PDB file of C-alpha atoms in Angstrom:
ATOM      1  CA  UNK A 295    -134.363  13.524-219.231  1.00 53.00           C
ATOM      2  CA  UNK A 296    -137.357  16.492-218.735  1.00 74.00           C
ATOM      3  CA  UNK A 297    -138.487  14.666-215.295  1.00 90.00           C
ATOM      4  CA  UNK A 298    -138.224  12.072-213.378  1.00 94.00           C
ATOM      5  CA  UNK A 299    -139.576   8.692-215.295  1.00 95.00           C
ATOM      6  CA  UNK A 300    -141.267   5.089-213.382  1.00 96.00           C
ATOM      7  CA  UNK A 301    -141.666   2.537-214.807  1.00 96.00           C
ATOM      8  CA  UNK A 302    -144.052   0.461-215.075  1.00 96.00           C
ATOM      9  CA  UNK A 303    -146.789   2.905-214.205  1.00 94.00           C
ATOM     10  CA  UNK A 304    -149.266  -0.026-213.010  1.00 95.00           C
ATOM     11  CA  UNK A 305    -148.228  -3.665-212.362  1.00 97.00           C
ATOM     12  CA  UNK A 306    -150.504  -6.217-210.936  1.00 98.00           C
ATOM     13  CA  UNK A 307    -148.663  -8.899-209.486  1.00 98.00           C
ATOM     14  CA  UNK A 308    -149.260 -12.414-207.725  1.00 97.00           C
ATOM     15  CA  UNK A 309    -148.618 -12.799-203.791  1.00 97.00           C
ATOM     16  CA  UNK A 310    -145.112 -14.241-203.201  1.00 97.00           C
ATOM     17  CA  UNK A 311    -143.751 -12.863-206.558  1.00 98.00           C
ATOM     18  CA  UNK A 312    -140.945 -10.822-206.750  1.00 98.00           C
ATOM     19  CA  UNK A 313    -141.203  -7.009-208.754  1.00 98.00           C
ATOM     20  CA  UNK A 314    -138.992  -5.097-209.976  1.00 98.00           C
ATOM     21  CA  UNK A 315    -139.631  -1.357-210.106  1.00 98.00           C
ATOM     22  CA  UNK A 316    -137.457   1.609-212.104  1.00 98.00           C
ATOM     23  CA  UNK A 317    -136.900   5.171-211.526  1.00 97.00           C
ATOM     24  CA  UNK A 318    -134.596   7.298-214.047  1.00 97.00           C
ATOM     25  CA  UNK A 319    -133.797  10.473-212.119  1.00 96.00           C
ATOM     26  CA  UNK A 320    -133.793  14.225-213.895  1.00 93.00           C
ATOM     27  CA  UNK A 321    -130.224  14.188-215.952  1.00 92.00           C
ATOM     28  CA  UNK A 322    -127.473  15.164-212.984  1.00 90.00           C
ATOM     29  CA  UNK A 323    -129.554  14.959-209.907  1.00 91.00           C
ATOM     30  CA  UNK A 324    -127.281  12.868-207.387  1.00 90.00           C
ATOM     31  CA  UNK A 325    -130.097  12.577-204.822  1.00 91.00           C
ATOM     32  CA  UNK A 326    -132.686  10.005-205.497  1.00 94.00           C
ATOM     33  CA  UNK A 327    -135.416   8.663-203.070  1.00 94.00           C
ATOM     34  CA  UNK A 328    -138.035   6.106-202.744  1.00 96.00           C
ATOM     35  CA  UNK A 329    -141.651   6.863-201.435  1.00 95.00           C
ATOM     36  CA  UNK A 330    -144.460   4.630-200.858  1.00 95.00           C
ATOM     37  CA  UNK A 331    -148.319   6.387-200.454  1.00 92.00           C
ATOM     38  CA  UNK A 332    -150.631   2.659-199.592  1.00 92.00           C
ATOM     39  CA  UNK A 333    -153.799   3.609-200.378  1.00 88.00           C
ATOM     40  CA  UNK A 334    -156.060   6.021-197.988  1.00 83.00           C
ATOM     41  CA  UNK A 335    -152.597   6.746-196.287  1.00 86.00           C
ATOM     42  CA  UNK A 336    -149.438   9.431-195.916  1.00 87.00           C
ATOM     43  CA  UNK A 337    -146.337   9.367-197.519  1.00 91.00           C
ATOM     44  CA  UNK A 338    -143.554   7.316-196.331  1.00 92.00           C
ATOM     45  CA  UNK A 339    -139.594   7.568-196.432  1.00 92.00           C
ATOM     46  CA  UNK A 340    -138.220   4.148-197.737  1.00 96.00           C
ATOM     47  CA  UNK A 341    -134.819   4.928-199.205  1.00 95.00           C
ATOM     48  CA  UNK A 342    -132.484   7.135-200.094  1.00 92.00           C
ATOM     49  CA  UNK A 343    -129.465   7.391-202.169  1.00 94.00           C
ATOM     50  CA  UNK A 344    -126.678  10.474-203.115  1.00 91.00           C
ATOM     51  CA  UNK A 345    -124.576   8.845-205.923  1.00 93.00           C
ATOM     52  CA  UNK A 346    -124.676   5.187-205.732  1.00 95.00           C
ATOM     53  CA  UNK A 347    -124.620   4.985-202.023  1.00 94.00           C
ATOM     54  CA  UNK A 348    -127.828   4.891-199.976  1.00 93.00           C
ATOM     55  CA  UNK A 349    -126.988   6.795-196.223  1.00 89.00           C
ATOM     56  CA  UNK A 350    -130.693   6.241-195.045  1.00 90.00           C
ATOM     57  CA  UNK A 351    -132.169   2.786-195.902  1.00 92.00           C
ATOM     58  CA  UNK A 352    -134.461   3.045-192.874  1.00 91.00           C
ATOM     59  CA  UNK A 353    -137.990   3.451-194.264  1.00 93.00           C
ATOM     60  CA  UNK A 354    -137.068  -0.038-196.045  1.00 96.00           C
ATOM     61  CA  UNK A 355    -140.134  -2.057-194.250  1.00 93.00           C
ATOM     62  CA  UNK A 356    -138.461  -5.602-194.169  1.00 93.00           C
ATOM     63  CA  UNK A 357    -135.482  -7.773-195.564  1.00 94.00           C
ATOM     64  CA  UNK A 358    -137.518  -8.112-198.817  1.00 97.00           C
ATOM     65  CA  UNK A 359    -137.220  -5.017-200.098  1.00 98.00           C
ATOM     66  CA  UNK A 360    -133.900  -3.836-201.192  1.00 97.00           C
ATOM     67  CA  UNK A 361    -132.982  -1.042-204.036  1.00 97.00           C
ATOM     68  CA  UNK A 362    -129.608  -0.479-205.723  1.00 97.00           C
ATOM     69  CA  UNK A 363    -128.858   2.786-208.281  1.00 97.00           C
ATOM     70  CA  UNK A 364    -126.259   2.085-210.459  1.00 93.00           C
ATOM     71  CA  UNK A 365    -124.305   5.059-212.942  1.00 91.00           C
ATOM     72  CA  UNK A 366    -125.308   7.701-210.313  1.00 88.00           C
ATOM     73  CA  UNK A 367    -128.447   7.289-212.687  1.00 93.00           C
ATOM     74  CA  UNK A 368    -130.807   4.796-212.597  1.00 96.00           C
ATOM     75  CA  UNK A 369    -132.242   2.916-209.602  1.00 98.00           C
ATOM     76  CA  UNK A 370    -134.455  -0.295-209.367  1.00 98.00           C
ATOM     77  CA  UNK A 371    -136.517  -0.824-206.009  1.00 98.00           C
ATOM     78  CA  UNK A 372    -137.156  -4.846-205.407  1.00 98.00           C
ATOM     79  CA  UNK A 373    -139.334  -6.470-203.565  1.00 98.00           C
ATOM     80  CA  UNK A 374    -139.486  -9.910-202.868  1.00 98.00           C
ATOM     81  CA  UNK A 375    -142.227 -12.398-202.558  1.00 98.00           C
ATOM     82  CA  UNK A 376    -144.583  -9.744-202.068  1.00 98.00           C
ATOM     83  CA  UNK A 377    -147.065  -9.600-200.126  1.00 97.00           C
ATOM     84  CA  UNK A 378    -151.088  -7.942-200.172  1.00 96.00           C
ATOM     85  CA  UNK A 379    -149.855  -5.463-197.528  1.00 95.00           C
ATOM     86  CA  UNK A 380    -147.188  -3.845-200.217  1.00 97.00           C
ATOM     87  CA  UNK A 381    -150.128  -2.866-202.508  1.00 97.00           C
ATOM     88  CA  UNK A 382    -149.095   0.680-202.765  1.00 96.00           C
ATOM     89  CA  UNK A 383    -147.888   3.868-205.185  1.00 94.00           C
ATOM     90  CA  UNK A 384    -144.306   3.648-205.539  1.00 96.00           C
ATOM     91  CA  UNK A 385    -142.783   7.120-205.827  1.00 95.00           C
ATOM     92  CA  UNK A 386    -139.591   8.188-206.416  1.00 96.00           C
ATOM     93  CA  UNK A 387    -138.044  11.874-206.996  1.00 94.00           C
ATOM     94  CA  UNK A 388    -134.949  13.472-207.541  1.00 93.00           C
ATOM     95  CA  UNK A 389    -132.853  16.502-206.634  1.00 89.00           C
ATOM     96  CA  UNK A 390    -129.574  17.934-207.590  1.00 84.00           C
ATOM     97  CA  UNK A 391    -127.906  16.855-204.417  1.00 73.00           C
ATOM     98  CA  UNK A 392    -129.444  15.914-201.112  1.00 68.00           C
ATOM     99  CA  UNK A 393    -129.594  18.502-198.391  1.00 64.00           C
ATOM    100  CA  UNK A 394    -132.212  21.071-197.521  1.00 60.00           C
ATOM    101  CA  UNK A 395    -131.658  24.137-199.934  1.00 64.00           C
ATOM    102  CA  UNK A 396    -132.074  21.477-203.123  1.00 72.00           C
ATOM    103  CA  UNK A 397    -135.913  20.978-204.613  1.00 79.00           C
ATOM    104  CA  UNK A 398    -137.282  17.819-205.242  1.00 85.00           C
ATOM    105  CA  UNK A 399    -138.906  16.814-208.790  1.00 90.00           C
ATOM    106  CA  UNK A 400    -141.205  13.365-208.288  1.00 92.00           C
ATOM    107  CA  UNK A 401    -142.004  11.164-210.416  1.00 93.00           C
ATOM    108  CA  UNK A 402    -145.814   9.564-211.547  1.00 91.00           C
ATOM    109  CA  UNK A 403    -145.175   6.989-209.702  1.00 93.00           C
ATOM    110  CA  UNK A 404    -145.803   2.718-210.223  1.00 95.00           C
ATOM    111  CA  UNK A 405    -149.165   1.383-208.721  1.00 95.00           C
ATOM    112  CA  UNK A 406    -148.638  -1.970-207.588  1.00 97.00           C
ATOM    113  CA  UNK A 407    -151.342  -4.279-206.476  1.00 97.00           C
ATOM    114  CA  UNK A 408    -150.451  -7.623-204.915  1.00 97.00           C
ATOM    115  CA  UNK A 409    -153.701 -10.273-205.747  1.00 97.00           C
TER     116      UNK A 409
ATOM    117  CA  UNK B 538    -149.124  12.428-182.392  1.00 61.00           C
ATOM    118  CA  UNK B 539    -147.582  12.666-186.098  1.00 76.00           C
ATOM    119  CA  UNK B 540    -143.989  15.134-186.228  1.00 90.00           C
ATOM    120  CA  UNK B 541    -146.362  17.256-189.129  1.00 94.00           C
ATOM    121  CA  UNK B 542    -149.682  17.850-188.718  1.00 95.00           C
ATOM    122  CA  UNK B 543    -151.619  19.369-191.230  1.00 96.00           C
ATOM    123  CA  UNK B 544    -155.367  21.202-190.577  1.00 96.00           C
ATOM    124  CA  UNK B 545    -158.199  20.966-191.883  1.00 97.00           C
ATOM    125  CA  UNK B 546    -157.807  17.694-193.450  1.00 95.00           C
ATOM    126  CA  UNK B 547    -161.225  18.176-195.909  1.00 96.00           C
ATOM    127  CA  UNK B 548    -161.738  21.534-197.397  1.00 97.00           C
ATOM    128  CA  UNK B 549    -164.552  22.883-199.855  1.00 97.00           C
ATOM    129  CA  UNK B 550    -164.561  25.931-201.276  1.00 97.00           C
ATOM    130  CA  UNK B 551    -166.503  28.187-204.298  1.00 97.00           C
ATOM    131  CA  UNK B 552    -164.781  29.463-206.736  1.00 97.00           C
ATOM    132  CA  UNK B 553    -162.978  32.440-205.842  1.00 97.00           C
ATOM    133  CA  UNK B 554    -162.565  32.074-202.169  1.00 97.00           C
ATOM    134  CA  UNK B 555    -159.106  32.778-200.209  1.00 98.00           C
ATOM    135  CA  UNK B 556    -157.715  29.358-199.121  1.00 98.00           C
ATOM    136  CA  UNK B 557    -155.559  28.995-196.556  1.00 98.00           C
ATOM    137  CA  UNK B 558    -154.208  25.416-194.974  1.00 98.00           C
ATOM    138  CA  UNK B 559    -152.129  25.078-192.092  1.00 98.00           C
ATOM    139  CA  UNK B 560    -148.994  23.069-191.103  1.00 98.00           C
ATOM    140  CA  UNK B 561    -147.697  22.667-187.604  1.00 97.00           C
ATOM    141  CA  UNK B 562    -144.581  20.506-186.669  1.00 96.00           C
ATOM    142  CA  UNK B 563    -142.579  19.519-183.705  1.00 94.00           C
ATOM    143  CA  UNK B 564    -138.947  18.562-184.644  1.00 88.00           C
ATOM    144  CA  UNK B 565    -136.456  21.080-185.720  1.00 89.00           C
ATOM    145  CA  UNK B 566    -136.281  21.382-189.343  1.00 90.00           C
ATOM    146  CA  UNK B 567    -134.070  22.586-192.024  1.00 87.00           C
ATOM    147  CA  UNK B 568    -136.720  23.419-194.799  1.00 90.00           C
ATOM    148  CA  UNK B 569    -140.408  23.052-195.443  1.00 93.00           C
ATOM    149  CA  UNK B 570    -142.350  21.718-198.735  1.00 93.00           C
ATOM    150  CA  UNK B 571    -145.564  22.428-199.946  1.00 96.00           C
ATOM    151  CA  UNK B 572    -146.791  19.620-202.542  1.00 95.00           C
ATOM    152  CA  UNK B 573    -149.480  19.215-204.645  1.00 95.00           C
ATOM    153  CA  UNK B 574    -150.843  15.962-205.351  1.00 92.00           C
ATOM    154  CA  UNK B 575    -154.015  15.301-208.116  1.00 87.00           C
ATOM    155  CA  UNK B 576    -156.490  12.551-208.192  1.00 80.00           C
ATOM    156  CA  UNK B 577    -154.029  10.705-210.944  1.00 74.00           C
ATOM    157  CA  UNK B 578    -151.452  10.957-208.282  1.00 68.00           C
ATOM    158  CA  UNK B 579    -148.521  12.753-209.427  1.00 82.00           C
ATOM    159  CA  UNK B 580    -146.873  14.908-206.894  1.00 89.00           C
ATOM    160  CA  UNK B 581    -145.769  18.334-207.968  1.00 90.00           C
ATOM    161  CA  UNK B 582    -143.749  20.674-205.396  1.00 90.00           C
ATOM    162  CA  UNK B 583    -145.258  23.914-204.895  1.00 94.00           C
ATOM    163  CA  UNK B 584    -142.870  25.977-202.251  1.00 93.00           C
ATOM    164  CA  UNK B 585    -139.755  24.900-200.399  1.00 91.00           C
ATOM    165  CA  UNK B 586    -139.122  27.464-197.805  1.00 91.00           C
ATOM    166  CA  UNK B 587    -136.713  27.204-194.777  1.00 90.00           C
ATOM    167  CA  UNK B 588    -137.493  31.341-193.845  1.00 92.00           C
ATOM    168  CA  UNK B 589    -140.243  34.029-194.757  1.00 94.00           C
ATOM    169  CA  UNK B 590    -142.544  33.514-197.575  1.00 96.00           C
ATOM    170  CA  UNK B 591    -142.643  33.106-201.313  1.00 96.00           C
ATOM    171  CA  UNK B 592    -145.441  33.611-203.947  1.00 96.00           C
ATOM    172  CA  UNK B 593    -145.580  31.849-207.278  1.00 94.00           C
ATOM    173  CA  UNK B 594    -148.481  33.291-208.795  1.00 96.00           C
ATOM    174  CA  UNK B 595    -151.996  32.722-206.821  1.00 97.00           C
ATOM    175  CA  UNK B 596    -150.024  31.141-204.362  1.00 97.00           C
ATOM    176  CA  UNK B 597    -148.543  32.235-201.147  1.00 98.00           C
ATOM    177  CA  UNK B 598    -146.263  29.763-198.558  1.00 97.00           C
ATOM    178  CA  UNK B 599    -145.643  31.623-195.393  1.00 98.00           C
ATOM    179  CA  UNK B 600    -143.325  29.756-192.359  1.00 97.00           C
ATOM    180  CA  UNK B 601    -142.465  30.889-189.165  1.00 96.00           C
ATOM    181  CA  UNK B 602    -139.375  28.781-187.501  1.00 93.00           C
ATOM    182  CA  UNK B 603    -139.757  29.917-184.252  1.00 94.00           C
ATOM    183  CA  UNK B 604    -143.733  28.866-183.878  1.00 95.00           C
ATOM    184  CA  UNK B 605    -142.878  26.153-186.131  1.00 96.00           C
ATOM    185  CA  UNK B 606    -145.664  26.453-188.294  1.00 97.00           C
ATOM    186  CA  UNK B 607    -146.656  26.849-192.110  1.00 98.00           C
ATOM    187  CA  UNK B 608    -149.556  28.023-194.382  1.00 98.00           C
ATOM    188  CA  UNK B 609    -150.460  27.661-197.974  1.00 98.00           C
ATOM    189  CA  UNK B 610    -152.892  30.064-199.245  1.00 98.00           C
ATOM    190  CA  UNK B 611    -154.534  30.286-202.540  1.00 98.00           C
ATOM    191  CA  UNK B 612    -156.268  33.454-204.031  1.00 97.00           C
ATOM    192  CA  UNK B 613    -158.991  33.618-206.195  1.00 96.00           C
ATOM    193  CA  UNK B 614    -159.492  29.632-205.847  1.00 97.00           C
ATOM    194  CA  UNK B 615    -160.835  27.965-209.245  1.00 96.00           C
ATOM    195  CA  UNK B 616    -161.947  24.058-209.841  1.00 96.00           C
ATOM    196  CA  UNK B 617    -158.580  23.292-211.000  1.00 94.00           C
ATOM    197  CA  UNK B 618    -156.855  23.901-207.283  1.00 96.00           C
ATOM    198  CA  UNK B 619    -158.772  20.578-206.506  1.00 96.00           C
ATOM    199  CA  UNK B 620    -156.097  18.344-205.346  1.00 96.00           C
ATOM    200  CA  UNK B 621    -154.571  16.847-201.611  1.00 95.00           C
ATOM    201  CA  UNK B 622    -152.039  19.463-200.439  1.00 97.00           C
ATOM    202  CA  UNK B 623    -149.223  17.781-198.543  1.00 96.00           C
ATOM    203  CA  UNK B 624    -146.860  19.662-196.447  1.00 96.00           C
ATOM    204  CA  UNK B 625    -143.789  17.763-195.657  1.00 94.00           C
ATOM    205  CA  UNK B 626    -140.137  19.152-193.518  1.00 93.00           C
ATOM    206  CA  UNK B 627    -136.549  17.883-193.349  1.00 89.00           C
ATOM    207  CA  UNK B 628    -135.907  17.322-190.103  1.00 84.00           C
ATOM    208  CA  UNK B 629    -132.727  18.837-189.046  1.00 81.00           C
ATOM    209  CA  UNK B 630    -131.390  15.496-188.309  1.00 74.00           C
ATOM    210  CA  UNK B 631    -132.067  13.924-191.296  1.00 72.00           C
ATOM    211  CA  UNK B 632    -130.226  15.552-193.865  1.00 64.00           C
ATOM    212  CA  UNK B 633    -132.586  14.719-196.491  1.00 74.00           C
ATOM    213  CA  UNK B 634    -135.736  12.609-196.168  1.00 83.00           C
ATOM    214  CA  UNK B 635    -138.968  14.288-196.424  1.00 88.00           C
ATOM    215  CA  UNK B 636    -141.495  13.471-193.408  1.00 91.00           C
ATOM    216  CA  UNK B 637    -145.037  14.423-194.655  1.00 93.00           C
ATOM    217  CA  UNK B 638    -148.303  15.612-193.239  1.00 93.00           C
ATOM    218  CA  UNK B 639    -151.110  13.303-194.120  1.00 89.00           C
ATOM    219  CA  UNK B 640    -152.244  16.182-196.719  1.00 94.00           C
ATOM    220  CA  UNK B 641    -155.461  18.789-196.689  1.00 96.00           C
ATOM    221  CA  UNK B 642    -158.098  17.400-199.580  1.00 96.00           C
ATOM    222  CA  UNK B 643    -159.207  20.685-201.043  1.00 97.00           C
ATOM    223  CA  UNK B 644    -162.568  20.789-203.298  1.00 97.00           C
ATOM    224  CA  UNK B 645    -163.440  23.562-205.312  1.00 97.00           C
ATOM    225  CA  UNK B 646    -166.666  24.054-206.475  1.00 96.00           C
ATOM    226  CA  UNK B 647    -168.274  26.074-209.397  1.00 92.00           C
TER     227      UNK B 647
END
C-alpha cells in the first residue's frame, strides 16, 4: 500500500481483556517495528521484526504481550488481559530493511484505552 | 539521565521567527532522525542524517558526530510548524531500534 496502515485506530477495551492490534507495512519493507507513546510520555521500542523473525523483542514490557508478522507482511501485536497501565498509542512503522541508512514511514497509530 | 536529550522542551514562537531545537546524546550512534509529530498524533520523519546536514525546504538538520549533537531549524516559522519535534538515534549497537528524545513542543503564533 501508499503507507503504513493500523488498525483499529481507537479501541476501548475492558481490564483483563485480550486486544488484538494490526499493522500492514508499506508494500516490500522487510523491517517492521512496534512503538508505544502512553500518554504525557516518550516513545518506546517494543519490537522489532526483519522478515518474519523478530531479533529485538526487548521493549516487550511483560509475558502478555507478544506480536507475530506473518508473509513478511502483516503483523498483529497482542496483548493479554490488559491492564489500565497499557492505555497507550500503538505505533508501528516500516522501512525497506532494518539498518541505519533505511528511513522509516509510521503509521497513525491505534489508541487503546483499558477501562 | 535519558541516552537523547532534547532542549528546550516548550517553545513559542511568532510567525516568521528562525527556530532552532537541539539534540544531544551519549551512546555512539549510527544515524539520527528528526520526527514530526501533530496533535492527531501521526508521526512523520523529517531528516535522517548519520553526517553533515540536509535541507528539505524551510528546514535544516545539522549533526555533528564527534560533539554528538543535533539541531533542527526552521525558517520563516508559520502556525502550521506547530507540532512536538522528536529527535530519536540508532544506537550503534542496536542495529535498528529507534531510542527517542522526549520531543520539543513548538507553538507558533500569528
Amino acid at each position: 500500500g501508499a503507507g503504513v496502515s493500523q488498525s483499529p485506530s481507537n479501541k476501548v477495551t475492558e481490564k483483563g481483556k485480550d486486544v488484538e492490534l494490526r499493522c500492514d507495512p508499506i508494500s516490500g519493507h522487510t523491517a517492521l517495528y512496534w512503538y508505544r507513546q502512553r500518554l504525557g510520555q516518550g516513545l518506546e521500542f517494543l519490537i522489532y521484526f526483519q522478515g518474519n523473525s523478530a531479533p529485538d523483542k526487548s521493549g516487550l514490557p511483560s509475558d502478555r504481550f507478544s506480536a507475530e508478522r506473518t508473509g513478511e507482511s502483516v503483523s498483529t501485536l497482542t496483548i493479554q488481559r490488559t491492564q489500565q497501565e497499557d492505555s497507550a498509542v500503538y505505533l508501528c512503522a516500516s522501512s525497506h530493511r532494518a539498518g541505519r541508512t533505511y528511513g522509516y514511514t509510521f503509521g497513525s497509530g491505534t489508541r487503546l484505552t483499558v477501562v | 539521565k535519558n541516552e537523547v536529550e532534547q532542549s528546550p522542551q516548550n517553545l513559542t514562537a511568532q510567525e516568521g521567527e528562525f527556530i532552532t531545537i537541539n539534540c544531544s546524546y551519549s551512546v555512539g550512534i549510527s544515524a539520527l532522525h528528526w520526527l514530526q509529530q501533530h496533535p492527531g498524533g501521526g508521526i512523520v520523519s523529517l531528516f535522517m542524517l548519520s553526517s553533515g546536514k540536509k535541507k528539505h525546504g524551510r528546514l535544516i538538520a545539522t549533526i555533528n558526530i564527534q560533539e554528538k549533537h543535533s539541531s533542527l531549524h526552521i525558517t520563516a516559522s508559520h502556525p502550521r510548524d506547530s507540532a512536538v519535534y522528536i529527535c530519536a538515534v540508532i544506537d550503534t549497537g542496536t542495529a535498528s531500534k529507534l531510542t527517542f528524545g522526549t520531543g520539543t513542543r513548538l507553538q507558533v503564533t500569528l
